[in-house]
DNA sequence: CTTGACCTTGTAGTTACTACAAGGTGCATA
DNA sequence: TATGCACCTTGTAGTAACTACAAGGTCAAG
């Protein structure tokens, strides 16, 4: 598939896909006779991963690490373990923060259903969670 | 408290705090005789909120909306409800993605504990979740 | 009364895109 | 055959959200 179709499927702009290739986060695909990039389903999955990880607030550097975990199948178990644990910690902190926010948003919606406007505590919901 | 102390407490750089003030996301605090910014605990909570929301991948515009929910106590219930529901949807999608990632990272760590390197499926973990 | 840690404003650099310009490719249609 | 038209190519420049640095003012401690 060409870059335009991959862009439509994943919701990532063609320019951004080329940018990821320049950054080395997405491998340069084979080219057609007309010098067009030719992508397969593996690139689609990888691109979806990158897009969602970015949406979750992970930096390019962090995403590069996660992709390295995935790419280097045969690296030391100790290395995989340390990196995976570090990422797991970050993921769990993010989940905890989001759950606090979800609870508070749910509370506000419930109050609205009863026409009780009630004060908003979303700042407190996130202000007290662990260090990012 | 002065900007430096607020920066140390929240982990947000002084420059970034001034940037948030310029952007109108953090109110301009009173000044001391020496023209130094003078912050209280309310600003600390608000700043912690902004920092964590950014870490979770929310844009400044989205954070502005969340803070507006908190600031305008007396706005229409219908308005609060619609906005809160939209944010709740985004929060729930992020939680689902992070939980898939957490499961996969946990699986890799468990495999490592048994010295079974096992293939990494973190790309698949995020590639198949709902639209961001 | 100066040293040093802090503050002020302003400008310029970084990251991760995003848009646009100038031109090549290839298929359909007149 | 040609001439749109949508698509692709590279490259450069602009945006969002910081981040760093320069040039100078403030003030408690020695």
Coordinates of C-alpha atoms (C1' of nucleotides) in Angstrom, one line a residue:
Chain A
X1 CA 0.0 0.0 0.0
X2 CA 1.1 3.6 -0.7
X3 CA 1.7 6.3 1.9
X4 CA -1.7 8.0 1.4
X5 CA -3.7 4.8 2.1
X6 CA -1.6 4.0 5.2
X7 CA -2.2 7.6 6.3
X8 CA -6.0 7.2 5.8
X9 CA -6.1 3.8 7.6
X10 CA -4.0 4.9 10.7
X11 CA -5.1 8.6 10.9
X12 CA -1.4 9.6 10.8
X13 CA -0.6 12.3 8.1
X14 CA 1.7 11.3 5.2
X15 CA 4.2 14.0 6.3
X16 CA 4.3 12.6 9.8
X17 CA 4.9 9.0 8.5
X18 CA 7.9 10.4 6.5
X19 CA 9.0 12.3 9.6
X20 CA 9.0 9.0 11.6
X21 CA 11.1 7.4 8.9
X22 CA 13.6 10.2 9.1
X23 CA 13.7 9.8 12.9
X24 CA 14.4 6.1 12.5
X25 CA 11.4 5.0 14.4
X26 CA 9.8 3.5 11.3
X27 CA 12.0 1.5 8.8
X28 CA 12.3 2.8 5.3
X29 CA 9.9 0.6 3.2
X30 CA 10.7 -0.8 -0.3
X31 CA 9.9 1.5 -3.2
X32 CA 7.8 0.9 -6.3
X33 CA 9.1 1.6 -9.8
X34 CA 7.8 5.1 -9.5
X35 CA 9.9 5.6 -6.3
X36 CA 6.7 5.5 -4.1
X37 CA 6.9 4.0 -0.6
X38 CA 5.3 0.6 -0.4
X39 CA 3.9 -0.4 3.0
X40 CA 2.6 -3.7 4.4
X41 CA 0.4 -4.6 7.5
X42 CA 3.4 -4.8 9.8
X43 CA 4.1 -1.1 9.3
X44 CA 0.4 -0.4 9.9
X45 CA 0.5 -2.0 13.3
X46 CA 3.7 -0.3 14.2
X47 CA 2.4 3.1 13.2
X48 CA -0.8 2.5 15.2
X49 CA 1.3 1.7 18.2
X50 CA 3.4 4.9 17.8
X51 CA 0.3 7.0 17.4
X52 CA -1.5 5.6 20.5
X53 CA 1.7 5.7 22.6
X54 CA 2.1 9.4 21.6
X55 CA -1.5 10.0 22.6
X56 CA -0.8 8.5 26.0
X57 CA 1.9 11.1 26.6
X58 CA 5.0 8.9 25.9
X59 CA 7.9 10.8 24.4
X60 CA 9.6 9.6 21.1
X61 CA 12.6 8.4 23.2
X62 CA 10.3 6.3 25.4
X63 CA 8.5 4.9 22.3
X64 CA 11.9 4.1 20.7
X65 CA 12.7 2.0 23.9
X66 CA 9.4 0.2 23.7
X67 CA 9.9 -0.6 20.0
X68 CA 13.4 -1.8 20.8
X69 CA 11.9 -4.2 23.3
X70 CA 9.8 -5.5 20.5
X71 CA 12.5 -5.5 17.8
X72 CA 15.5 -7.1 19.6
X73 CA 13.9 -10.5 20.3
X74 CA 17.2 -11.9 21.3
X75 CA 18.7 -9.6 24.0
X76 CA 19.5 -10.3 27.6
X77 CA 16.6 -11.2 29.9
X78 CA 18.0 -8.8 32.5
X79 CA 17.9 -5.9 30.1
X80 CA 14.4 -6.7 29.0
X81 CA 13.3 -7.1 32.6
X82 CA 14.7 -3.8 33.8
X83 CA 13.3 -1.8 30.8
X84 CA 9.9 -3.5 31.0
X85 CA 9.7 -2.8 34.7
X86 CA 10.5 0.8 34.3
X87 CA 7.9 1.2 31.6
X88 CA 5.4 -0.8 33.7
X89 CA 5.9 1.7 36.5
X90 CA 5.2 4.6 34.3
X91 CA 2.1 2.9 32.8
X92 CA 0.7 2.2 36.2
X93 CA 1.1 5.7 37.4
X94 CA -0.7 7.0 34.3
X95 CA -3.5 4.5 34.9
X96 CA -3.9 5.6 38.5
X97 CA -4.1 9.3 37.5
X98 CA -6.6 8.6 34.8
X99 CA -8.8 6.5 37.1
X100 CA -8.9 9.4 39.6
X101 CA -9.9 11.7 36.8
X102 CA -12.5 9.3 35.6
X103 CA -14.0 9.0 39.0
X104 CA -14.3 12.7 39.4
X105 CA -15.8 13.2 35.9
X106 CA -18.3 10.5 36.6
X107 CA -19.2 12.2 39.9
X108 CA -19.8 15.5 38.1
X109 CA -22.0 13.8 35.4
X110 CA -24.0 12.0 38.1
X111 CA -24.5 15.3 40.0
X112 CA -25.7 17.0 36.8
X113 CA -28.3 14.2 36.2
X114 CA -29.9 15.3 39.5
X115 CA -29.6 19.0 38.5
X116 CA -27.3 19.4 41.5
X117 CA -24.5 21.4 40.0
X118 CA -22.1 20.6 42.9
X119 CA -18.6 21.8 43.1
X120 CA -15.9 20.5 40.7
X121 CA -13.0 18.6 42.2
X122 CA -11.1 17.6 39.1
X123 CA -8.1 19.6 40.1
X124 CA -7.9 17.7 43.4
X125 CA -8.4 14.4 41.6
X126 CA -5.1 14.8 39.7
X127 CA -3.2 17.2 42.1
X128 CA -2.7 14.4 44.7
X129 CA -1.5 11.5 42.6
X130 CA 2.0 10.2 42.5
X131 CA 5.0 11.8 40.7
X132 CA 5.0 11.5 36.9
Chain B
X1 CA 5.8 31.4 48.1
X2 CA 8.0 32.6 45.3
X3 CA 8.3 31.0 41.8
X4 CA 11.4 29.0 42.6
X5 CA 9.9 27.2 45.6
X6 CA 6.7 26.5 43.6
X7 CA 8.9 25.1 40.8
X8 CA 10.8 22.8 43.3
X9 CA 7.5 21.6 44.9
X10 CA 5.7 20.8 41.7
X11 CA 8.6 19.8 39.5
X12 CA 7.6 22.4 36.9
X13 CA 10.4 24.8 35.8
X14 CA 10.1 28.5 36.7
X15 CA 10.2 29.3 33.0
X16 CA 7.3 26.9 32.3
X17 CA 5.2 28.5 35.1
X18 CA 5.7 31.9 33.6
X19 CA 4.8 30.4 30.2
X20 CA 1.5 29.1 31.6
X21 CA 0.8 32.5 33.0
X22 CA 1.4 34.1 29.5
X23 CA -0.9 31.4 28.0
X24 CA -3.7 32.3 30.5
X25 CA -3.9 28.8 32.0
X26 CA -2.5 30.0 35.3
X27 CA -3.7 33.4 36.8
X28 CA -1.1 36.1 37.4
X29 CA -0.4 36.0 41.1
X30 CA 0.0 39.1 43.4
X31 CA 3.5 40.5 43.5
X32 CA 5.8 41.3 46.4
X33 CA 7.3 44.8 46.9
X34 CA 10.3 43.5 44.9
X35 CA 7.9 42.6 42.0
X36 CA 8.3 38.9 42.6
X37 CA 5.4 36.5 42.0
X38 CA 3.7 35.4 45.2
X39 CA 2.0 32.0 45.0
X40 CA -0.3 30.1 47.4
X41 CA -1.4 26.5 47.8
X42 CA -4.3 26.9 45.2
X43 CA -1.8 27.6 42.5
X44 CA 0.3 24.6 43.6
X45 CA -2.7 22.3 43.1
X46 CA -3.6 23.8 39.8
X47 CA -0.1 23.5 38.6
X48 CA 0.1 19.9 39.7
X49 CA -3.1 19.3 37.8
X50 CA -1.7 20.9 34.6
X51 CA 1.6 18.9 34.8
X52 CA -0.1 15.6 35.3
X53 CA -2.7 16.2 32.6
X54 CA 0.1 17.1 30.1
X55 CA 1.9 13.9 31.1
X56 CA -1.2 12.0 30.3
X57 CA -1.2 13.4 26.8
X58 CA -3.9 16.1 27.1
X59 CA -3.4 19.1 24.9
X60 CA -3.3 22.7 26.4
X61 CA -6.7 23.3 24.8
X62 CA -8.2 20.2 26.5
X63 CA -6.6 21.2 29.8
X64 CA -8.1 24.7 29.4
X65 CA -11.5 23.1 29.0
X66 CA -11.0 20.9 32.1
X67 CA -9.9 23.9 34.1
X68 CA -12.9 25.9 32.9
X69 CA -15.2 23.1 34.2
X70 CA -13.5 23.7 37.5
X71 CA -13.5 27.5 37.4
X72 CA -17.0 28.3 36.2
X73 CA -19.0 26.8 39.1
X74 CA -22.2 28.4 38.0
X75 CA -22.6 27.4 34.3
X76 CA -25.4 25.4 32.7
X77 CA -25.7 21.8 33.8
X78 CA -26.2 20.8 30.2
X79 CA -22.9 22.4 29.3
X80 CA -21.0 20.7 32.1
X81 CA -22.6 17.4 31.3
X82 CA -21.6 17.4 27.6
X83 CA -18.1 18.5 28.3
X84 CA -17.6 16.1 31.1
X85 CA -18.9 13.2 29.1
X86 CA -16.6 14.0 26.2
X87 CA -13.6 14.1 28.5
X88 CA -14.8 10.9 30.2
X89 CA -14.8 9.2 26.9
X90 CA -11.2 10.2 26.1
X91 CA -10.1 9.2 29.6
X92 CA -11.7 5.8 29.3
X93 CA -10.0 5.2 25.9
X94 CA -6.6 6.1 27.4
X95 CA -7.2 3.8 30.4
X96 CA -8.1 0.9 28.1
X97 CA -4.9 1.4 26.0
X98 CA -2.7 1.7 29.1
X99 CA -4.3 -1.5 30.5
X100 CA -3.5 -3.4 27.4
X101 CA 0.1 -2.2 27.5
X102 CA 0.3 -3.0 31.2
X103 CA -0.9 -6.6 30.6
X104 CA 1.7 -7.1 27.9
X105 CA 4.6 -5.6 29.9
X106 CA 3.6 -7.8 32.9
X107 CA 3.6 -10.8 30.6
X108 CA 7.1 -10.0 29.4
X109 CA 8.4 -9.6 32.9
X110 CA 6.8 -12.9 34.0
X111 CA 8.4 -14.7 31.0
X112 CA 11.8 -13.2 31.9
X113 CA 11.5 -14.5 35.5
X114 CA 11.4 -18.0 34.0
X115 CA 14.3 -17.2 31.7
X116 CA 11.9 -17.7 28.8
X117 CA 12.6 -14.7 26.6
X118 CA 9.3 -15.2 24.6
X119 CA 8.3 -12.9 21.8
X120 CA 7.2 -9.4 22.5
X121 CA 3.6 -8.4 21.6
X122 CA 3.5 -4.8 22.9
X123 CA 2.9 -3.5 19.4
X124 CA -0.2 -5.7 19.1
X125 CA -1.3 -4.6 22.6
X126 CA -1.7 -1.0 21.5
X127 CA -2.2 -1.5 17.8
X128 CA -5.7 -2.9 18.2
X129 CA -7.3 -0.6 20.8
X130 CA -10.0 2.0 20.0
X131 CA -9.4 5.3 18.1
X132 CA -7.6 8.0 20.0
Chain C
dC1 C1' 29.0 46.9 51.0
dT2 C1' 29.7 43.1 48.3
dT3 C1' 28.7 38.2 47.3
dG4 C1' 25.4 34.9 45.9
dA5 C1' 21.0 33.1 45.4
dC6 C1' 17.1 34.5 43.8
dC7 C1' 14.0 37.2 40.8
dT8 C1' 12.6 40.1 36.4
dT9 C1' 11.8 40.5 31.1
dG10 C1' 12.9 39.1 26.6
dT11 C1' 14.7 36.2 22.9
dA12 C1' 16.3 32.2 20.9
dG13 C1' 16.6 27.0 20.7
dT14 C1' 14.2 22.1 21.0
dT15 C1' 10.8 18.4 20.2
dA16 C1' 7.3 16.6 17.6
dC17 C1' 4.9 17.5 14.3
dT18 C1' 2.3 20.2 10.2
dA19 C1' 1.9 22.9 6.1
dC20 C1' 3.3 24.3 1.8
dA21 C1' 6.1 24.8 -2.4
dA22 C1' 8.0 22.9 -6.7
dG23 C1' 8.0 19.2 -9.3
dG24 C1' 7.6 13.9 -11.0
dT25 C1' 4.1 9.7 -11.7
dG26 C1' 0.3 7.3 -13.5
dC27 C1' -4.4 6.4 -14.7
dA28 C1' -8.8 7.9 -16.8
dT29 C1' -11.1 10.4 -20.0
dA30 C1' -11.8 13.6 -24.1
Chain D
dT1 C1' -2.4 11.3 -27.9
dA2 C1' -2.9 14.6 -24.4
dT3 C1' -4.4 16.6 -20.5
dG4 C1' -6.4 16.6 -16.3
dC5 C1' -6.3 15.0 -11.6
dA6 C1' -4.9 12.6 -7.6
dC7 C1' -1.2 11.0 -5.9
dC8 C1' 3.8 10.8 -4.9
dT9 C1' 8.8 12.9 -4.2
dT10 C1' 12.1 16.2 -1.6
dG11 C1' 12.9 20.2 1.0
dT12 C1' 12.0 24.2 3.8
dA13 C1' 9.4 26.8 6.9
dG14 C1' 5.8 27.3 10.5
dT15 C1' 3.4 25.7 15.0
dA16 C1' 2.7 24.0 20.0
dA17 C1' 4.6 23.4 24.2
dC18 C1' 8.2 24.0 26.3
dT19 C1' 13.4 25.1 27.7
dA20 C1' 17.6 27.6 28.0
dC21 C1' 20.1 31.7 28.2
dA22 C1' 21.2 36.6 28.4
dA23 C1' 21.2 41.0 30.8
dG24 C1' 19.9 43.1 34.6
dG25 C1' 17.2 44.1 39.4
dT26 C1' 16.5 42.5 44.7
dC27 C1' 17.9 41.3 49.1
dA28 C1' 19.6 38.6 53.3
dA29 C1' 24.1 37.2 55.1
dG30 C1' 28.8 37.9 56.1

